PDB file of C-alpha atoms in Angstrom:
ATOM      1  CA  MET A   1     -10.328  -9.827 -19.225  1.00  0.00           C
ATOM      2  CA  THR A   2     -12.576  -6.835 -18.904  1.00  0.00           C
ATOM      3  CA  SER A   3     -11.984  -3.483 -20.479  1.00  0.00           C
ATOM      4  CA  THR A   4     -13.385  -0.332 -20.080  1.00  0.00           C
ATOM      5  CA  VAL A   5     -10.749   1.926 -22.440  1.00  0.00           C
ATOM      6  CA  PRO A   6     -12.021   3.727 -25.603  1.00  0.00           C
ATOM      7  CA  ALA A   7      -8.937   3.835 -27.091  1.00  0.00           C
ATOM      8  CA  PRO A   8      -4.899   3.125 -26.471  1.00  0.00           C
ATOM      9  CA  VAL A   9      -3.129   5.391 -24.512  1.00  0.00           C
ATOM     10  CA  THR A  10      -0.364   6.425 -25.838  1.00  0.00           C
ATOM     11  CA  ARG A  11       1.233   8.912 -24.697  1.00  0.00           C
ATOM     12  CA  THR A  12       0.787  11.378 -21.621  1.00  0.00           C
ATOM     13  CA  ALA A  13      -0.596  14.609 -22.422  1.00  0.00           C
ATOM     14  CA  ASP A  14       0.669  16.059 -19.165  1.00  0.00           C
ATOM     15  CA  GLY A  15       4.249  15.454 -20.375  1.00  0.00           C
ATOM     16  CA  HIS A  16       4.876  13.046 -17.396  1.00  0.00           C
ATOM     17  CA  ALA A  17       6.518   9.712 -18.713  1.00  0.00           C
ATOM     18  CA  LEU A  18       4.626   7.442 -16.474  1.00  0.00           C
ATOM     19  CA  GLN A  19       1.973   6.084 -18.997  1.00  0.00           C
ATOM     20  CA  ALA A  20      -0.028   3.589 -16.821  1.00  0.00           C
ATOM     21  CA  VAL A  21      -0.223   2.310 -13.317  1.00  0.00           C
ATOM     22  CA  LEU A  22      -0.858  -1.629 -12.662  1.00  0.00           C
ATOM     23  CA  LEU A  23      -1.763  -3.453  -9.554  1.00  0.00           C
ATOM     24  CA  ASP A  24      -2.095  -6.649  -7.909  1.00  0.00           C
ATOM     25  CA  MET A  25      -5.025  -6.902  -5.957  1.00  0.00           C
ATOM     26  CA  ASP A  26      -4.698  -9.821  -3.103  1.00  0.00           C
ATOM     27  CA  GLY A  27      -2.151  -8.539  -0.588  1.00  0.00           C
ATOM     28  CA  THR A  28      -1.734  -5.259  -2.292  1.00  0.00           C
ATOM     29  CA  LEU A  29      -5.107  -3.540  -2.441  1.00  0.00           C
ATOM     30  CA  VAL A  30      -6.787  -6.052  -0.856  1.00  0.00           C
ATOM     31  CA  ASP A  31      -5.998  -7.689   3.029  1.00  0.00           C
ATOM     32  CA  THR A  32      -7.133 -10.785   1.574  1.00  0.00           C
ATOM     33  CA  GLU A  33      -3.510 -12.993   1.568  1.00  0.00           C
ATOM     34  CA  GLY A  34      -4.064 -14.484   4.798  1.00  0.00           C
ATOM     35  CA  PHE A  35      -7.719 -15.237   3.777  1.00  0.00           C
ATOM     36  CA  TRP A  36      -6.342 -18.035   0.911  1.00  0.00           C
ATOM     37  CA  TRP A  37      -4.088 -19.568   3.378  1.00  0.00           C
ATOM     38  CA  GLU A  38      -6.694 -20.217   5.957  1.00  0.00           C
ATOM     39  CA  ILE A  39      -8.947 -21.626   3.610  1.00  0.00           C
ATOM     40  CA  GLU A  40      -6.627 -23.933   2.238  1.00  0.00           C
ATOM     41  CA  ALA A  41      -5.511 -24.927   6.146  1.00  0.00           C
ATOM     42  CA  GLU A  42      -9.351 -25.282   6.848  1.00  0.00           C
ATOM     43  CA  ILE A  43     -10.176 -27.711   3.496  1.00  0.00           C
ATOM     44  CA  PHE A  44      -7.038 -29.479   3.948  1.00  0.00           C
ATOM     45  CA  GLY A  45      -7.974 -30.104   7.482  1.00  0.00           C
ATOM     46  CA  GLU A  46     -11.267 -31.321   6.791  1.00  0.00           C
ATOM     47  CA  LEU A  47      -9.274 -33.782   4.263  1.00  0.00           C
ATOM     48  CA  GLY A  48      -7.254 -34.826   7.085  1.00  0.00           C
ATOM     49  CA  HIS A  49      -3.893 -33.172   6.535  1.00  0.00           C
ATOM     50  CA  ARG A  50      -1.738 -30.428   8.139  1.00  0.00           C
ATOM     51  CA  LEU A  51      -0.220 -27.476   6.129  1.00  0.00           C
ATOM     52  CA  GLU A  52       3.045 -26.876   6.956  1.00  0.00           C
ATOM     53  CA  ASP A  53       4.009 -23.081   7.611  1.00  0.00           C
ATOM     54  CA  SER A  54       7.040 -22.943   5.478  1.00  0.00           C
ATOM     55  CA  TRP A  55       4.330 -23.954   2.297  1.00  0.00           C
ATOM     56  CA  ARG A  56       2.842 -20.228   3.016  1.00  0.00           C
ATOM     57  CA  ASP A  57       5.720 -18.575   0.880  1.00  0.00           C
ATOM     58  CA  ILE A  58       6.076 -21.320  -1.768  1.00  0.00           C
ATOM     59  CA  VAL A  59       2.108 -21.518  -2.752  1.00  0.00           C
ATOM     60  CA  VAL A  60       1.392 -17.280  -1.855  1.00  0.00           C
ATOM     61  CA  GLY A  61       1.199 -14.936  -5.055  1.00  0.00           C
ATOM     62  CA  GLY A  62       0.975 -17.589  -7.446  1.00  0.00           C
ATOM     63  CA  PRO A  63      -1.773 -19.349  -9.833  1.00  0.00           C
ATOM     64  CA  MET A  64      -4.679 -20.990  -8.130  1.00  0.00           C
ATOM     65  CA  SER A  65      -3.235 -24.249 -10.316  1.00  0.00           C
ATOM     66  CA  ARG A  66       0.384 -24.135  -9.161  1.00  0.00           C
ATOM     67  CA  SER A  67      -0.771 -23.738  -5.744  1.00  0.00           C
ATOM     68  CA  ALA A  68      -2.950 -26.610  -5.452  1.00  0.00           C
ATOM     69  CA  SER A  69      -1.101 -29.032  -7.606  1.00  0.00           C
ATOM     70  CA  PHE A  70       2.078 -28.164  -5.241  1.00  0.00           C
ATOM     71  CA  LEU A  71      -0.283 -28.626  -1.891  1.00  0.00           C
ATOM     72  CA  ILE A  72      -2.169 -31.906  -3.233  1.00  0.00           C
ATOM     73  CA  GLU A  73       1.301 -33.278  -4.042  1.00  0.00           C
ATOM     74  CA  ALA A  74       3.153 -32.364  -0.450  1.00  0.00           C
ATOM     75  CA  THR A  75       0.385 -33.523   1.649  1.00  0.00           C
ATOM     76  CA  GLY A  76      -1.261 -37.143  -0.629  1.00  0.00           C
ATOM     77  CA  ALA A  77      -4.604 -35.203  -0.366  1.00  0.00           C
ATOM     78  CA  ASP A  78      -7.158 -37.495  -2.137  1.00  0.00           C
ATOM     79  CA  ILE A  79      -8.400 -34.475  -4.498  1.00  0.00           C
ATOM     80  CA  SER A  80      -7.943 -33.276  -7.771  1.00  0.00           C
ATOM     81  CA  VAL A  81      -6.925 -29.597  -8.627  1.00  0.00           C
ATOM     82  CA  GLY A  82     -10.151 -28.987 -10.508  1.00  0.00           C
ATOM     83  CA  GLU A  83     -11.954 -30.111  -7.223  1.00  0.00           C
ATOM     84  CA  LEU A  84      -9.802 -28.021  -4.998  1.00  0.00           C
ATOM     85  CA  SER A  85     -10.241 -24.846  -7.016  1.00  0.00           C
ATOM     86  CA  VAL A  86     -13.833 -25.051  -7.038  1.00  0.00           C
ATOM     87  CA  LEU A  87     -13.466 -25.456  -3.257  1.00  0.00           C
ATOM     88  CA  LEU A  88     -11.125 -22.661  -2.661  1.00  0.00           C
ATOM     89  CA  ASN A  89     -13.160 -20.442  -5.426  1.00  0.00           C
ATOM     90  CA  GLU A  90     -16.606 -21.019  -3.279  1.00  0.00           C
ATOM     91  CA  ARG A  91     -15.161 -20.467   0.131  1.00  0.00           C
ATOM     92  CA  PHE A  92     -13.152 -17.297  -0.922  1.00  0.00           C
ATOM     93  CA  GLU A  93     -16.458 -15.834  -2.024  1.00  0.00           C
ATOM     94  CA  ALA A  94     -18.305 -16.563   1.077  1.00  0.00           C
ATOM     95  CA  ARG A  95     -15.377 -15.245   3.286  1.00  0.00           C
ATOM     96  CA  ILE A  96     -15.693 -11.674   1.493  1.00  0.00           C
ATOM     97  CA  ALA A  97     -19.304 -11.713   1.155  1.00  0.00           C
ATOM     98  CA  ASP A  98     -19.855  -8.811   3.686  1.00  0.00           C
ATOM     99  CA  GLN A  99     -16.849  -6.955   3.427  1.00  0.00           C
ATOM    100  CA  VAL A 100     -13.148  -6.851   1.453  1.00  0.00           C
ATOM    101  CA  PRO A 101     -10.871  -5.173   4.031  1.00  0.00           C
ATOM    102  CA  LEU A 102      -8.696  -2.659   1.840  1.00  0.00           C
ATOM    103  CA  MET A 103      -4.643  -2.440   2.731  1.00  0.00           C
ATOM    104  CA  PRO A 104      -3.814   0.712   4.226  1.00  0.00           C
ATOM    105  CA  GLY A 105      -3.295   3.614   1.797  1.00  0.00           C
ATOM    106  CA  ALA A 106      -4.987   1.641  -1.162  1.00  0.00           C
ATOM    107  CA  GLU A 107      -8.297   4.010  -1.303  1.00  0.00           C
ATOM    108  CA  ARG A 108      -6.068   7.175  -1.125  1.00  0.00           C
ATOM    109  CA  LEU A 109      -3.946   5.796  -3.536  1.00  0.00           C
ATOM    110  CA  LEU A 110      -6.639   4.620  -5.804  1.00  0.00           C
ATOM    111  CA  SER A 111      -8.627   8.081  -5.737  1.00  0.00           C
ATOM    112  CA  GLU A 112      -5.686   9.717  -6.558  1.00  0.00           C
ATOM    113  CA  LEU A 113      -4.863   8.315  -9.650  1.00  0.00           C
ATOM    114  CA  ALA A 114      -8.328   8.540 -10.567  1.00  0.00           C
ATOM    115  CA  ARG A 115      -8.410  12.007  -9.896  1.00  0.00           C
ATOM    116  CA  HIS A 116      -5.750  12.670 -12.279  1.00  0.00           C
ATOM    117  CA  HIS A 117      -6.891  10.196 -14.861  1.00  0.00           C
ATOM    118  CA  VAL A 118      -4.228   7.916 -14.770  1.00  0.00           C
ATOM    119  CA  PRO A 119      -4.665   4.547 -16.679  1.00  0.00           C
ATOM    120  CA  THR A 120      -5.088   1.717 -14.589  1.00  0.00           C
ATOM    121  CA  ALA A 121      -5.218  -1.658 -14.613  1.00  0.00           C
ATOM    122  CA  LEU A 122      -5.972  -4.580 -11.817  1.00  0.00           C
ATOM    123  CA  VAL A 123      -3.848  -7.667 -12.583  1.00  0.00           C
ATOM    124  CA  SER A 124      -4.518 -10.675 -10.514  1.00  0.00           C
ATOM    125  CA  ALA A 125      -3.283 -14.680 -10.560  1.00  0.00           C
ATOM    126  CA  SER A 126      -7.184 -14.650  -8.772  1.00  0.00           C
ATOM    127  CA  HIS A 127      -9.733 -16.002 -11.222  1.00  0.00           C
ATOM    128  CA  ARG A 128     -12.210 -14.120 -12.736  1.00  0.00           C
ATOM    129  CA  ARG A 129     -15.387 -14.815 -10.648  1.00  0.00           C
ATOM    130  CA  VAL A 130     -13.144 -13.704  -7.403  1.00  0.00           C
ATOM    131  CA  ILE A 131     -11.918 -10.407  -8.728  1.00  0.00           C
ATOM    132  CA  ASP A 132     -15.671  -9.485 -10.089  1.00  0.00           C
ATOM    133  CA  ARG A 133     -16.589  -9.974  -6.104  1.00  0.00           C
ATOM    134  CA  VAL A 134     -13.744  -7.734  -4.990  1.00  0.00           C
ATOM    135  CA  LEU A 135     -14.326  -5.134  -7.786  1.00  0.00           C
ATOM    136  CA  LEU A 136     -17.737  -4.621  -6.162  1.00  0.00           C
ATOM    137  CA  THR A 137     -15.471  -3.432  -3.258  1.00  0.00           C
ATOM    138  CA  LEU A 138     -12.736  -1.611  -5.024  1.00  0.00           C
ATOM    139  CA  GLY A 139     -14.892   0.591  -7.512  1.00  0.00           C
ATOM    140  CA  ARG A 140     -14.528  -1.355 -11.211  1.00  0.00           C
ATOM    141  CA  GLU A 141     -14.498   1.851 -12.302  1.00  0.00           C
ATOM    142  CA  ARG A 142     -11.382   2.855 -11.381  1.00  0.00           C
ATOM    143  CA  PHE A 143      -9.756   0.234 -13.422  1.00  0.00           C
ATOM    144  CA  ALA A 144      -9.634   0.927 -17.253  1.00  0.00           C
ATOM    145  CA  THR A 145      -8.798  -3.218 -17.677  1.00  0.00           C
ATOM    146  CA  THR A 146      -8.692  -6.030 -15.579  1.00  0.00           C
ATOM    147  CA  VAL A 147      -7.051  -9.301 -15.855  1.00  0.00           C
ATOM    148  CA  ALA A 148      -7.655 -12.406 -14.410  1.00  0.00           C
ATOM    149  CA  GLY A 149      -5.226 -15.746 -14.122  1.00  0.00           C
ATOM    150  CA  ASP A 150      -7.705 -17.731 -15.982  1.00  0.00           C
ATOM    151  CA  GLU A 151      -7.979 -15.378 -18.655  1.00  0.00           C
ATOM    152  CA  VAL A 152      -4.304 -15.491 -20.049  1.00  0.00           C
ATOM    153  CA  LEU A 153      -2.563 -19.172 -21.308  1.00  0.00           C
ATOM    154  CA  ARG A 154       0.498 -18.008 -18.523  1.00  0.00           C
ATOM    155  CA  THR A 155      -0.101 -16.229 -15.579  1.00  0.00           C
ATOM    156  CA  LYS A 156       2.323 -14.930 -12.777  1.00  0.00           C
ATOM    157  CA  PRO A 157       5.266 -15.370 -12.495  1.00  0.00           C
ATOM    158  CA  HIS A 158       5.437 -14.927 -16.220  1.00  0.00           C
ATOM    159  CA  PRO A 159       5.288 -11.980 -17.708  1.00  0.00           C
ATOM    160  CA  ASP A 160       1.856 -12.489 -19.815  1.00  0.00           C
ATOM    161  CA  PRO A 161      -0.767 -10.644 -17.755  1.00  0.00           C
ATOM    162  CA  TYR A 162       1.007  -7.543 -16.853  1.00  0.00           C
ATOM    163  CA  LEU A 163       2.317  -7.697 -21.213  1.00  0.00           C
ATOM    164  CA  LEU A 164      -1.518  -7.929 -21.420  1.00  0.00           C
ATOM    165  CA  ALA A 165      -2.358  -5.376 -19.442  1.00  0.00           C
ATOM    166  CA  ALA A 166       0.223  -2.733 -20.763  1.00  0.00           C
ATOM    167  CA  ARG A 167      -0.664  -3.224 -24.397  1.00  0.00           C
ATOM    168  CA  THR A 168      -4.503  -2.959 -23.858  1.00  0.00           C
ATOM    169  CA  LEU A 169      -3.828   0.176 -22.175  1.00  0.00           C
ATOM    170  CA  GLY A 170      -1.342   1.362 -25.061  1.00  0.00           C
ATOM    171  CA  ALA A 171       1.197   2.002 -22.838  1.00  0.00           C
ATOM    172  CA  HIS A 172       5.095   0.384 -23.413  1.00  0.00           C
ATOM    173  CA  PRO A 173       6.036  -1.596 -20.356  1.00  0.00           C
ATOM    174  CA  SER A 174       9.339   0.165 -19.242  1.00  0.00           C
ATOM    175  CA  ARG A 175       6.687   3.263 -18.747  1.00  0.00           C
ATOM    176  CA  CYS A 176       4.621   1.403 -16.395  1.00  0.00           C
ATOM    177  CA  ALA A 177       4.852   1.422 -12.504  1.00  0.00           C
ATOM    178  CA  VAL A 178       3.548  -2.064 -11.112  1.00  0.00           C
ATOM    179  CA  ILE A 179       2.525  -2.535  -7.518  1.00  0.00           C
ATOM    180  CA  GLU A 180       2.932  -6.007  -6.315  1.00  0.00           C
ATOM    181  CA  ASP A 181       3.013  -7.615  -2.776  1.00  0.00           C
ATOM    182  CA  THR A 182       5.357 -11.170  -3.509  1.00  0.00           C
ATOM    183  CA  ALA A 183       7.993 -12.406  -5.255  1.00  0.00           C
ATOM    184  CA  THR A 184       6.064 -13.996  -7.724  1.00  0.00           C
ATOM    185  CA  GLY A 185       4.167 -11.282  -9.031  1.00  0.00           C
ATOM    186  CA  VAL A 186       7.328  -9.122  -8.944  1.00  0.00           C
ATOM    187  CA  GLU A 187       9.225 -11.600 -11.154  1.00  0.00           C
ATOM    188  CA  ALA A 188       6.174 -11.493 -13.450  1.00  0.00           C
ATOM    189  CA  ALA A 189       6.314  -7.677 -13.315  1.00  0.00           C
ATOM    190  CA  GLU A 190      10.075  -7.606 -14.266  1.00  0.00           C
ATOM    191  CA  ALA A 191       9.889 -10.062 -16.992  1.00  0.00           C
ATOM    192  CA  ALA A 192       7.639  -7.688 -18.769  1.00  0.00           C
ATOM    193  CA  GLY A 193      10.189  -5.110 -18.334  1.00  0.00           C
ATOM    194  CA  CYS A 194       8.189  -2.998 -15.825  1.00  0.00           C
ATOM    195  CA  ARG A 195       9.286  -0.889 -12.996  1.00  0.00           C
ATOM    196  CA  VAL A 196       8.281  -2.483  -9.812  1.00  0.00           C
ATOM    197  CA  VAL A 197       7.102  -0.978  -5.908  1.00  0.00           C
ATOM    198  CA  ALA A 198       7.257  -4.236  -4.062  1.00  0.00           C
ATOM    199  CA  VAL A 199       4.860  -4.117  -0.808  1.00  0.00           C
ATOM    200  CA  PRO A 200       5.671  -7.338   0.889  1.00  0.00           C
ATOM    201  CA  SER A 201       2.949  -8.917   2.640  1.00  0.00           C
ATOM    202  CA  VAL A 202       4.706 -12.463   2.905  1.00  0.00           C
ATOM    203  CA  GLY A 203       7.874 -13.008   3.094  1.00  0.00           C
ATOM    204  CA  LEU A 204      10.779 -10.385   2.128  1.00  0.00           C
ATOM    205  CA  ILE A 205      11.268  -8.994  -1.151  1.00  0.00           C
ATOM    206  CA  ALA A 206      15.363  -7.202  -1.419  1.00  0.00           C
ATOM    207  CA  PRO A 207      15.256  -3.831  -3.303  1.00  0.00           C
ATOM    208  CA  ALA A 208      16.894  -4.527  -6.878  1.00  0.00           C
ATOM    209  CA  PRO A 209      17.550  -2.400 -10.305  1.00  0.00           C
ATOM    210  CA  GLY A 210      14.217  -1.170 -11.421  1.00  0.00           C
ATOM    211  CA  ARG A 211      12.855  -2.323  -8.081  1.00  0.00           C
ATOM    212  CA  THR A 212      11.700  -0.223  -5.430  1.00  0.00           C
ATOM    213  CA  VAL A 213      10.321  -1.849  -1.926  1.00  0.00           C
ATOM    214  CA  VAL A 214       8.252   0.121   0.225  1.00  0.00           C
ATOM    215  CA  GLY A 215       6.829  -0.701   3.588  1.00  0.00           C
ATOM    216  CA  SER A 216       3.205   0.324   2.817  1.00  0.00           C
ATOM    217  CA  LEU A 217       0.947   1.999   0.411  1.00  0.00           C
ATOM    218  CA  GLU A 218       1.151   4.904   2.584  1.00  0.00           C
ATOM    219  CA  ASP A 219       4.425   5.905   1.231  1.00  0.00           C
ATOM    220  CA  VAL A 220       3.321   5.627  -2.453  1.00  0.00           C
ATOM    221  CA  ASP A 221       1.461   8.515  -4.204  1.00  0.00           C
ATOM    222  CA  LEU A 222       1.417   9.294  -7.881  1.00  0.00           C
ATOM    223  CA  ALA A 223       4.355  11.552  -7.599  1.00  0.00           C
ATOM    224  CA  PHE A 224       6.658   9.028  -6.388  1.00  0.00           C
ATOM    225  CA  LEU A 225       5.122   6.406  -9.019  1.00  0.00           C
ATOM    226  CA  ARG A 226       6.075   9.112 -12.063  1.00  0.00           C
ATOM    227  CA  ALA A 227       9.644   9.449 -10.308  1.00  0.00           C
ATOM    228  CA  LEU A 228      10.117   6.309 -11.143  1.00  0.00           C
ATOM    229  CA  ILE A 229      10.093   6.276 -15.132  1.00  0.00           C
ATOM    230  CA  PRO A 230      12.866   8.324 -16.565  1.00  0.00           C
ATOM    231  CA  SER A 231      11.630  11.466 -18.519  1.00  0.00           C
ATOM    232  CA  MET A 232      11.286  10.796 -22.188  1.00  0.00           C
ATOM    233  CA  ASN A 233      12.963  13.611 -23.783  1.00  0.00           C
TER     234      ASN A 233
END
């Protein structure tokens, strides 16, 4: 985990109940969920196996160890989880070497949050080496802290990454808004007690208590996020 927070943020100076915004990376801020699947299919093709399209919903949004284990078991490929993880990370980094495509609305939302000094965290199941590469495009300075999947004992769908991000920012999870694109990420954020905005990238996510589903980050701004958190009187 990396952090640029000089001191915990325990309350908002402007009186708003929203204390922090925690954002997923792949498929939420950057249009890379498809890259992972394409790379997985490419590697397994080289090993003589074809991935079923129905497996994509199973592996999306989760930790690499879970995705790799599932695909190896499903195909019977002769490769270890460790070997596959190295290949996936290397090829992903090569794929995004020139430019990481942003999701519609991501640049505007991040700029607005920074302009209003809203404590913001990047919380991803991707490994630190991948996050650091993507941060070259997103702007490391826009995030007070970042949490990688290989920096916590239990990553998504467990709540640990979001609990760690909130704690680092000095925010209560119930006063944090999380933006996620997968059911796995939504599960993690809700288990942490956060308010969730789901922007589905792969598969459907239904609205639920404490969860709002939108079609794009273009539908999300600071006023929208502040409205999600009940006022603290």
